Structure formats: structure tokens, C-alpha cells
Amino acid sequence: MSEGLSLKKRWIEKRKRDQFYKKARELGYKSRAAFKLKEIQRRFKIIKAGYRVLDLGAAPGGWVQVSLEHVKPDGSVVGVDIKDLKIVDPNFIYIKGDVKEENTLTRILSIHSQYDVVLSDLSPNLTGIWSLDHERQIDLCYEALNISSKVLRRGGSLVLKVFDGPRSREFAEACKSRFKKFYRIKPKASRKKSSEMYFVCLVFKG
Ligand SMILES: C[S@@+](CC[C@H](N)C(=O)[O-])C[C@H]1O[C@@H](n2cnc3c(N)ncnc32)[C@H](O)[C@@H]1O
């Protein structure tokens, strides 16, 4: 067996032992990431019935499923990703697109002119070179913050995944300048070893 193959096999075995992965499969969630948003939602109650939620980097769809549970019966979830996303639900709209392209913003705004909540679990393809992955992920965070500034209603909320590193402090300041309340959290479902954390930004200043 080649080294690449055995590494992949080890990763698959490790994932099978992961309690959140098992729980996601049992409960029918598309990803273990669902439990990160569940914890954030339990703490901050950001998503409410009737809300319009925009989910950036939505595939495979765990956060979409959790959001749908809260916005129903008459709210909606719009999910954006460069990858395919297979969720069929009358309250869900999928945009296949890149958050870096201007046209994606136009499409987002053509569905709703304003949103109550923006979620971003955006993550680049990882290279394993930590500094490069951090740079690319923070660039995606800025894209999400810029989109939020154009689509959120005054008082709205933004949740973002951030890879902690040299640029995360500067990015936190950019968030704080646009929102009245700011929290940094590491949900239990987020792997301890990973530099991933979440910024929860409440009360958009408009
Ligand atoms: C960690 S996954 C999101 C998981 C999702 N929250 C869930 O619950 O299943 C990150 C996603 O960001 C997407 N992504 C990365 N760069 C993107 C870009 N420039 N535009 C849109 N999506 C992007 C990836 O394709 C990937 O599906």
C-alpha cells in the first residue's frame, strides 16, 4: 500500500471513531459541522423563525440543515458554495458560486435585498502549510465580512469561522468596527488541535 493511501485509510478510521461524526450520521446531518452551529445557536439564539439566513461556504450542508430547523415555517436559507450542495427543501435556495466574484453578490441580493443573519464556515483547500492556509482563510473572512456589510439589515448577526493566527486580531478589529457586540468561541465539536475558532458578531451597526 502506498503511503498516501495508508494516510487516507488512517484518516477514514479516525473519522469513524469521532463522536460528532457518528452522531451526525445517526441524526441525518450532512456534516459534523452541524454541531458547531448548534452550540453557537444554543448560546446566542441568533436564528429565529421567519428569518432570512445567508450561509457562505455551505456545502455539504450541515449548517443549512440546522438553520432550516430554526427559520421554518416561513423563513428561508440561501446557501452559497463553489461545490455542489444536495439539499432539497422548499425553504432553501442554493447558489453555486464563488464568494470572491461580484456576480455572486448580485445573485444573493436578487433573492432577498436584506438578510437577518449571515453565516460563514468558508475554508480554502488546505495545503498543510499553516501560514498559507491562515492567509487564504482570512482572505475568505474578509470576503464574508464585505458581503455581510452589503446584505445584512441593521441589528443583524454574523458568524464566521476563523483560523487563528497573525491576521486574526486585525480581522477581529474589522468586525468590531461594524458590530456592537463581539465574541470569540471554540465549540466542542471543533477539533482541539485545529486553529479553528468562531467569531460571533451581533447587532450590525448598518
Ligand atoms: C468547512 S466547509 C463548510 C461546511 C458547512 N458549514 C457544513 O455545515 O456542511 C467549507 C466550504 O467552503 C467552500 N468554499 C471555499 N472557498 C469558497 C469560495 N471562494 N466561494 C464559495 N465557497 C467556498 C468550500 O467549497 C467548502 O464547501
PDB file of C-alpha atoms and ligand atoms in Angstrom:
ATOM      1  CA  MET A   1       0.000   0.000   0.000  1.00  0.00           C
ATOM      2  CA  SER A   2       1.387   3.451  -0.881  1.00  0.00           C
ATOM      3  CA  GLU A   3       1.981   5.945   1.950  1.00  0.00           C
ATOM      4  CA  GLY A   4      -0.679   8.305   0.532  1.00  0.00           C
ATOM      5  CA  LEU A   5      -3.275   5.528   0.592  1.00  0.00           C
ATOM      6  CA  SER A   6      -2.440   4.392   4.134  1.00  0.00           C
ATOM      7  CA  LEU A   7      -2.654   8.004   5.371  1.00  0.00           C
ATOM      8  CA  LYS A   8      -6.116   8.300   3.796  1.00  0.00           C
ATOM      9  CA  LYS A   9      -7.134   4.965   5.388  1.00  0.00           C
ATOM     10  CA  ARG A  10      -5.945   6.173   8.797  1.00  0.00           C
ATOM     11  CA  TRP A  11      -7.906   9.423   8.338  1.00  0.00           C
ATOM     12  CA  ILE A  12     -11.069   7.461   7.463  1.00  0.00           C
ATOM     13  CA  GLU A  13     -10.610   5.171  10.519  1.00  0.00           C
ATOM     14  CA  LYS A  14     -10.073   8.200  12.798  1.00  0.00           C
ATOM     15  CA  ARG A  15     -13.173   9.879  11.420  1.00  0.00           C
ATOM     16  CA  LYS A  16     -15.269   6.753  12.108  1.00  0.00           C
ATOM     17  CA  ARG A  17     -14.233   6.938  15.807  1.00  0.00           C
ATOM     18  CA  ASP A  18     -15.117  10.631  16.030  1.00  0.00           C
ATOM     19  CA  GLN A  19     -18.218  11.025  18.270  1.00  0.00           C
ATOM     20  CA  PHE A  20     -19.566  14.061  16.347  1.00  0.00           C
ATOM     21  CA  TYR A  21     -19.129  12.284  13.026  1.00  0.00           C
ATOM     22  CA  LYS A  22     -21.069   9.276  14.380  1.00  0.00           C
ATOM     23  CA  LYS A  23     -23.782  11.493  15.841  1.00  0.00           C
ATOM     24  CA  ALA A  24     -24.119  13.438  12.564  1.00  0.00           C
ATOM     25  CA  ARG A  25     -24.640  10.183  10.671  1.00  0.00           C
ATOM     26  CA  GLU A  26     -27.185   8.900  13.209  1.00  0.00           C
ATOM     27  CA  LEU A  27     -29.206  12.124  13.115  1.00  0.00           C
ATOM     28  CA  GLY A  28     -29.005  12.554   9.344  1.00  0.00           C
ATOM     29  CA  TYR A  29     -26.821  15.668   9.274  1.00  0.00           C
ATOM     30  CA  LYS A  30     -24.664  16.180   6.189  1.00  0.00           C
ATOM     31  CA  SER A  31     -21.608  17.069   8.285  1.00  0.00           C
ATOM     32  CA  ARG A  32     -20.261  17.069  11.845  1.00  0.00           C
ATOM     33  CA  ALA A  33     -20.026  20.868  11.432  1.00  0.00           C
ATOM     34  CA  ALA A  34     -23.772  20.922  12.234  1.00  0.00           C
ATOM     35  CA  PHE A  35     -22.896  20.566  15.940  1.00  0.00           C
ATOM     36  CA  LYS A  36     -20.704  23.676  15.896  1.00  0.00           C
ATOM     37  CA  LEU A  37     -23.616  25.801  14.721  1.00  0.00           C
ATOM     38  CA  LYS A  38     -25.971  24.039  17.166  1.00  0.00           C
ATOM     39  CA  GLU A  39     -23.728  25.067  20.069  1.00  0.00           C
ATOM     40  CA  ILE A  40     -23.467  28.660  18.792  1.00  0.00           C
ATOM     41  CA  GLN A  41     -27.248  28.764  18.351  1.00  0.00           C
ATOM     42  CA  ARG A  42     -27.851  27.353  21.882  1.00  0.00           C
ATOM     43  CA  ARG A  43     -25.674  30.125  23.329  1.00  0.00           C
ATOM     44  CA  PHE A  44     -26.646  33.115  21.209  1.00  0.00           C
ATOM     45  CA  LYS A  45     -30.072  32.263  19.686  1.00  0.00           C
ATOM     46  CA  ILE A  46     -29.124  34.095  16.509  1.00  0.00           C
ATOM     47  CA  ILE A  47     -31.516  32.282  14.145  1.00  0.00           C
ATOM     48  CA  LYS A  48     -35.250  32.727  14.654  1.00  0.00           C
ATOM     49  CA  ALA A  49     -38.452  31.617  12.932  1.00  0.00           C
ATOM     50  CA  GLY A  50     -39.129  33.690   9.822  1.00  0.00           C
ATOM     51  CA  TYR A  51     -35.508  34.817   9.443  1.00  0.00           C
ATOM     52  CA  ARG A  52     -33.608  35.091   6.164  1.00  0.00           C
ATOM     53  CA  VAL A  53     -30.259  33.367   6.582  1.00  0.00           C
ATOM     54  CA  LEU A  54     -27.342  33.525   4.162  1.00  0.00           C
ATOM     55  CA  ASP A  55     -24.838  30.654   4.515  1.00  0.00           C
ATOM     56  CA  LEU A  56     -21.467  31.220   2.781  1.00  0.00           C
ATOM     57  CA  GLY A  57     -19.401  28.088   2.161  1.00  0.00           C
ATOM     58  CA  ALA A  58     -22.495  25.977   2.766  1.00  0.00           C
ATOM     59  CA  ALA A  59     -21.556  22.547   1.329  1.00  0.00           C
ATOM     60  CA  PRO A  60     -22.119  19.762   2.208  1.00  0.00           C
ATOM     61  CA  GLY A  61     -24.975  21.359   4.139  1.00  0.00           C
ATOM     62  CA  GLY A  62     -24.878  20.685   7.899  1.00  0.00           C
ATOM     63  CA  TRP A  63     -25.335  24.376   8.743  1.00  0.00           C
ATOM     64  CA  VAL A  64     -28.112  24.657   6.150  1.00  0.00           C
ATOM     65  CA  GLN A  65     -29.986  21.813   7.877  1.00  0.00           C
ATOM     66  CA  VAL A  66     -29.593  23.371  11.336  1.00  0.00           C
ATOM     67  CA  SER A  67     -30.634  26.805  10.028  1.00  0.00           C
ATOM     68  CA  LEU A  68     -33.719  25.341   8.338  1.00  0.00           C
ATOM     69  CA  GLU A  69     -34.810  23.805  11.672  1.00  0.00           C
ATOM     70  CA  HIS A  70     -34.945  27.313  13.156  1.00  0.00           C
ATOM     71  CA  VAL A  71     -36.285  29.517  10.317  1.00  0.00           C
ATOM     72  CA  LYS A  72     -39.314  27.378   9.488  1.00  0.00           C
ATOM     73  CA  PRO A  73     -42.163  27.652   8.689  1.00  0.00           C
ATOM     74  CA  ASP A  74     -41.808  30.894   6.748  1.00  0.00           C
ATOM     75  CA  GLY A  75     -38.139  31.886   6.805  1.00  0.00           C
ATOM     76  CA  SER A  76     -35.533  30.924   4.266  1.00  0.00           C
ATOM     77  CA  VAL A  77     -31.927  29.828   3.921  1.00  0.00           C
ATOM     78  CA  VAL A  78     -29.760  30.783   0.958  1.00  0.00           C
ATOM     79  CA  GLY A  79     -26.589  28.703   0.640  1.00  0.00           C
ATOM     80  CA  VAL A  80     -23.558  29.645  -1.470  1.00  0.00           C
ATOM     81  CA  ASP A  81     -20.703  27.326  -2.395  1.00  0.00           C
ATOM     82  CA  ILE A  82     -18.372  26.545  -5.273  1.00  0.00           C
ATOM     83  CA  LYS A  83     -19.132  22.869  -4.607  1.00  0.00           C
ATOM     84  CA  ASP A  84     -22.421  21.109  -5.293  1.00  0.00           C
ATOM     85  CA  LEU A  85     -24.920  21.028  -2.463  1.00  0.00           C
ATOM     86  CA  LYS A  86     -27.699  18.493  -2.481  1.00  0.00           C
ATOM     87  CA  ILE A  87     -30.456  19.668  -0.177  1.00  0.00           C
ATOM     88  CA  VAL A  88     -33.984  19.781  -1.484  1.00  0.00           C
ATOM     89  CA  ASP A  89     -36.279  21.862   0.698  1.00  0.00           C
ATOM     90  CA  PRO A  90     -38.918  24.478  -0.169  1.00  0.00           C
ATOM     91  CA  ASN A  91     -37.292  26.946   2.271  1.00  0.00           C
ATOM     92  CA  PHE A  92     -33.801  26.523   0.795  1.00  0.00           C
ATOM     93  CA  ILE A  93     -32.174  28.166  -2.227  1.00  0.00           C
ATOM     94  CA  TYR A  94     -28.738  27.156  -3.471  1.00  0.00           C
ATOM     95  CA  ILE A  95     -26.385  29.445  -5.373  1.00  0.00           C
ATOM     96  CA  LYS A  96     -23.439  27.714  -6.980  1.00  0.00           C
ATOM     97  CA  GLY A  97     -20.848  30.479  -6.922  1.00  0.00           C
ATOM     98  CA  ASP A  98     -17.594  31.910  -5.652  1.00  0.00           C
ATOM     99  CA  VAL A  99     -17.829  34.482  -2.855  1.00  0.00           C
ATOM    100  CA  LYS A 100     -14.917  36.352  -4.458  1.00  0.00           C
ATOM    101  CA  GLU A 101     -16.945  37.121  -7.584  1.00  0.00           C
ATOM    102  CA  GLU A 102     -19.075  40.268  -7.780  1.00  0.00           C
ATOM    103  CA  ASN A 103     -21.781  38.349  -9.642  1.00  0.00           C
ATOM    104  CA  THR A 104     -22.334  36.118  -6.570  1.00  0.00           C
ATOM    105  CA  LEU A 105     -23.316  39.184  -4.511  1.00  0.00           C
ATOM    106  CA  THR A 106     -25.731  40.241  -7.261  1.00  0.00           C
ATOM    107  CA  ARG A 107     -27.344  36.784  -7.161  1.00  0.00           C
ATOM    108  CA  ILE A 108     -27.564  36.846  -3.347  1.00  0.00           C
ATOM    109  CA  LEU A 109     -29.297  40.244  -3.445  1.00  0.00           C
ATOM    110  CA  SER A 110     -31.638  39.157  -6.225  1.00  0.00           C
ATOM    111  CA  ILE A 111     -33.126  36.565  -3.844  1.00  0.00           C
ATOM    112  CA  HIS A 112     -33.546  38.879  -0.825  1.00  0.00           C
ATOM    113  CA  SER A 113     -32.479  42.503  -0.588  1.00  0.00           C
ATOM    114  CA  GLN A 114     -31.705  42.064   3.131  1.00  0.00           C
ATOM    115  CA  TYR A 115     -30.797  39.193   5.452  1.00  0.00           C
ATOM    116  CA  ASP A 116     -31.139  38.804   9.226  1.00  0.00           C
ATOM    117  CA  VAL A 117     -28.137  36.508   9.660  1.00  0.00           C
ATOM    118  CA  VAL A 118     -25.005  35.724   7.653  1.00  0.00           C
ATOM    119  CA  LEU A 119     -23.068  32.536   8.421  1.00  0.00           C
ATOM    120  CA  SER A 120     -19.632  31.791   7.043  1.00  0.00           C
ATOM    121  CA  ASP A 121     -17.894  28.456   7.519  1.00  0.00           C
ATOM    122  CA  LEU A 122     -15.696  29.241   4.467  1.00  0.00           C
ATOM    123  CA  SER A 123     -12.484  27.276   4.295  1.00  0.00           C
ATOM    124  CA  PRO A 124      -9.923  27.139   1.472  1.00  0.00           C
ATOM    125  CA  ASN A 125      -8.492  23.882   0.147  1.00  0.00           C
ATOM    126  CA  LEU A 126      -5.878  23.138   2.790  1.00  0.00           C
ATOM    127  CA  THR A 127      -2.238  22.886   1.706  1.00  0.00           C
ATOM    128  CA  GLY A 128      -0.909  21.812   5.126  1.00  0.00           C
ATOM    129  CA  ILE A 129       1.340  24.905   5.099  1.00  0.00           C
ATOM    130  CA  TRP A 130      -0.150  26.610   8.132  1.00  0.00           C
ATOM    131  CA  SER A 131       0.805  30.225   7.309  1.00  0.00           C
ATOM    132  CA  LEU A 132      -0.561  29.924   3.759  1.00  0.00           C
ATOM    133  CA  ASP A 133      -3.808  28.279   4.917  1.00  0.00           C
ATOM    134  CA  HIS A 134      -4.231  31.037   7.537  1.00  0.00           C
ATOM    135  CA  GLU A 135      -3.690  33.801   4.919  1.00  0.00           C
ATOM    136  CA  ARG A 136      -6.165  32.257   2.486  1.00  0.00           C
ATOM    137  CA  GLN A 137      -8.777  31.639   5.168  1.00  0.00           C
ATOM    138  CA  ILE A 138      -8.555  35.223   6.490  1.00  0.00           C
ATOM    139  CA  ASP A 139      -8.960  36.483   2.898  1.00  0.00           C
ATOM    140  CA  LEU A 140     -12.210  34.474   2.744  1.00  0.00           C
ATOM    141  CA  CYS A 141     -13.265  36.003   6.091  1.00  0.00           C
ATOM    142  CA  TYR A 142     -12.863  39.489   4.611  1.00  0.00           C
ATOM    143  CA  GLU A 143     -14.993  38.458   1.632  1.00  0.00           C
ATOM    144  CA  ALA A 144     -17.684  37.284   4.068  1.00  0.00           C
ATOM    145  CA  LEU A 145     -17.466  40.498   6.112  1.00  0.00           C
ATOM    146  CA  ASN A 146     -17.761  42.621   2.962  1.00  0.00           C
ATOM    147  CA  ILE A 147     -20.754  40.641   1.714  1.00  0.00           C
ATOM    148  CA  SER A 148     -22.389  40.932   5.166  1.00  0.00           C
ATOM    149  CA  SER A 149     -21.934  44.703   5.136  1.00  0.00           C
ATOM    150  CA  LYS A 150     -23.933  44.839   1.905  1.00  0.00           C
ATOM    151  CA  VAL A 151     -26.713  42.388   2.728  1.00  0.00           C
ATOM    152  CA  LEU A 152     -27.340  42.471   6.500  1.00  0.00           C
ATOM    153  CA  ARG A 153     -30.136  44.501   7.999  1.00  0.00           C
ATOM    154  CA  ARG A 154     -29.250  46.885  10.818  1.00  0.00           C
ATOM    155  CA  GLY A 155     -29.174  44.806  14.030  1.00  0.00           C
ATOM    156  CA  GLY A 156     -28.367  41.589  12.122  1.00  0.00           C
ATOM    157  CA  SER A 157     -25.779  38.956  13.084  1.00  0.00           C
ATOM    158  CA  LEU A 158     -22.701  37.391  11.528  1.00  0.00           C
ATOM    159  CA  VAL A 159     -20.966  34.141  12.495  1.00  0.00           C
ATOM    160  CA  LEU A 160     -17.585  33.347  10.947  1.00  0.00           C
ATOM    161  CA  LYS A 161     -15.068  30.545  11.061  1.00  0.00           C
ATOM    162  CA  VAL A 162     -11.561  31.959  11.561  1.00  0.00           C
ATOM    163  CA  PHE A 163      -8.219  30.148  11.507  1.00  0.00           C
ATOM    164  CA  ASP A 164      -6.417  31.780  14.415  1.00  0.00           C
ATOM    165  CA  GLY A 165      -3.060  33.340  13.535  1.00  0.00           C
ATOM    166  CA  PRO A 166      -1.214  36.628  12.996  1.00  0.00           C
ATOM    167  CA  ARG A 167      -4.034  38.235  10.980  1.00  0.00           C
ATOM    168  CA  SER A 168      -6.968  37.181  13.164  1.00  0.00           C
ATOM    169  CA  ARG A 169      -6.541  40.083  15.630  1.00  0.00           C
ATOM    170  CA  GLU A 170      -6.650  42.661  12.818  1.00  0.00           C
ATOM    171  CA  PHE A 171      -9.699  40.857  11.398  1.00  0.00           C
ATOM    172  CA  ALA A 172     -11.404  40.910  14.835  1.00  0.00           C
ATOM    173  CA  GLU A 173     -10.945  44.695  14.898  1.00  0.00           C
ATOM    174  CA  ALA A 174     -12.596  44.978  11.457  1.00  0.00           C
ATOM    175  CA  CYS A 175     -15.581  43.000  12.811  1.00  0.00           C
ATOM    176  CA  LYS A 176     -15.793  45.076  15.998  1.00  0.00           C
ATOM    177  CA  SER A 177     -15.954  48.283  13.960  1.00  0.00           C
ATOM    178  CA  ARG A 178     -19.134  47.081  12.249  1.00  0.00           C
ATOM    179  CA  PHE A 179     -20.957  45.248  15.067  1.00  0.00           C
ATOM    180  CA  LYS A 180     -21.873  46.390  18.565  1.00  0.00           C
ATOM    181  CA  LYS A 181     -21.124  43.009  20.222  1.00  0.00           C
ATOM    182  CA  PHE A 182     -18.288  40.621  19.508  1.00  0.00           C
ATOM    183  CA  TYR A 183     -17.494  37.117  20.906  1.00  0.00           C
ATOM    184  CA  ARG A 184     -14.799  34.572  20.114  1.00  0.00           C
ATOM    185  CA  ILE A 185     -15.662  30.916  20.737  1.00  0.00           C
ATOM    186  CA  LYS A 186     -14.320  27.409  20.217  1.00  0.00           C
ATOM    187  CA  PRO A 187     -17.285  24.995  20.007  1.00  0.00           C
ATOM    188  CA  LYS A 188     -16.856  21.490  21.466  1.00  0.00           C
ATOM    189  CA  ALA A 189     -17.278  19.930  18.008  1.00  0.00           C
ATOM    190  CA  SER A 190     -14.276  21.916  16.737  1.00  0.00           C
ATOM    191  CA  ARG A 191     -11.173  19.723  16.902  1.00  0.00           C
ATOM    192  CA  LYS A 192      -8.934  20.776  19.814  1.00  0.00           C
ATOM    193  CA  LYS A 193      -5.760  20.585  17.763  1.00  0.00           C
ATOM    194  CA  SER A 194      -7.103  22.790  14.971  1.00  0.00           C
ATOM    195  CA  SER A 195      -6.564  26.556  14.999  1.00  0.00           C
ATOM    196  CA  GLU A 196     -10.210  26.969  14.009  1.00  0.00           C
ATOM    197  CA  MET A 197     -12.439  29.189  16.113  1.00  0.00           C
ATOM    198  CA  TYR A 198     -15.602  31.217  15.509  1.00  0.00           C
ATOM    199  CA  PHE A 199     -16.337  34.926  15.714  1.00  0.00           C
ATOM    200  CA  VAL A 200     -19.902  35.756  16.694  1.00  0.00           C
ATOM    201  CA  CYS A 201     -20.746  39.350  15.764  1.00  0.00           C
ATOM    202  CA  LEU A 202     -24.074  40.714  16.979  1.00  0.00           C
ATOM    203  CA  VAL A 203     -26.050  43.904  16.275  1.00  0.00           C
ATOM    204  CA  PHE A 204     -24.814  45.132  12.885  1.00  0.00           C
ATOM    205  CA  LYS A 205     -24.386  48.896  13.021  1.00  0.00           C
ATOM    206  CA  GLY A 206     -25.667  49.355   9.455  1.00  0.00           C
TER     207      GLY A 206
HETATM  208  C1  LIG B   1     -15.895  23.535   6.059  1.00  0.00           C
HETATM  209  S1  LIG B   1     -16.822  23.564   4.585  1.00  0.00           S
HETATM  210  C2  LIG B   1     -18.385  24.133   5.134  1.00  0.00           C
HETATM  211  C3  LIG B   1     -19.181  23.103   5.897  1.00  0.00           C
HETATM  212  C4  LIG B   1     -20.634  23.501   6.093  1.00  0.00           C
HETATM  213  N1  LIG B   1     -20.760  24.630   7.007  1.00  0.00           N
HETATM  214  C5  LIG B   1     -21.469  22.377   6.630  1.00  0.00           C
HETATM  215  O1  LIG B   1     -22.070  22.544   7.703  1.00  0.00           O
HETATM  216  O2  LIG B   1     -21.587  21.331   5.991  1.00  0.00           O
HETATM  217  C6  LIG B   1     -16.173  24.965   3.754  1.00  0.00           C
HETATM  218  C7  LIG B   1     -16.770  25.243   2.399  1.00  0.00           C
HETATM  219  O3  LIG B   1     -16.283  26.486   1.907  1.00  0.00           O
HETATM  220  C8  LIG B   1     -16.363  26.408   0.479  1.00  0.00           C
HETATM  221  N2  LIG B   1     -15.590  27.474  -0.169  1.00  0.00           N
HETATM  222  C9  LIG B   1     -14.258  27.693  -0.125  1.00  0.00           C
HETATM  223  N3  LIG B   1     -13.910  28.752  -0.869  1.00  0.00           N
HETATM  224  C10 LIG B   1     -15.065  29.243  -1.396  1.00  0.00           C
HETATM  225  C11 LIG B   1     -15.368  30.350  -2.259  1.00  0.00           C
HETATM  226  N4  LIG B   1     -14.397  31.159  -2.701  1.00  0.00           N
HETATM  227  N5  LIG B   1     -16.655  30.577  -2.585  1.00  0.00           N
HETATM  228  C12 LIG B   1     -17.635  29.744  -2.136  1.00  0.00           C
HETATM  229  N6  LIG B   1     -17.408  28.678  -1.336  1.00  0.00           N
HETATM  230  C13 LIG B   1     -16.150  28.433  -0.973  1.00  0.00           C
HETATM  231  C14 LIG B   1     -15.807  25.019   0.187  1.00  0.00           C
HETATM  232  O4  LIG B   1     -16.165  24.598  -1.105  1.00  0.00           O
HETATM  233  C15 LIG B   1     -16.415  24.200   1.320  1.00  0.00           C
HETATM  234  O5  LIG B   1     -17.564  23.520   0.900  1.00  0.00           O
END
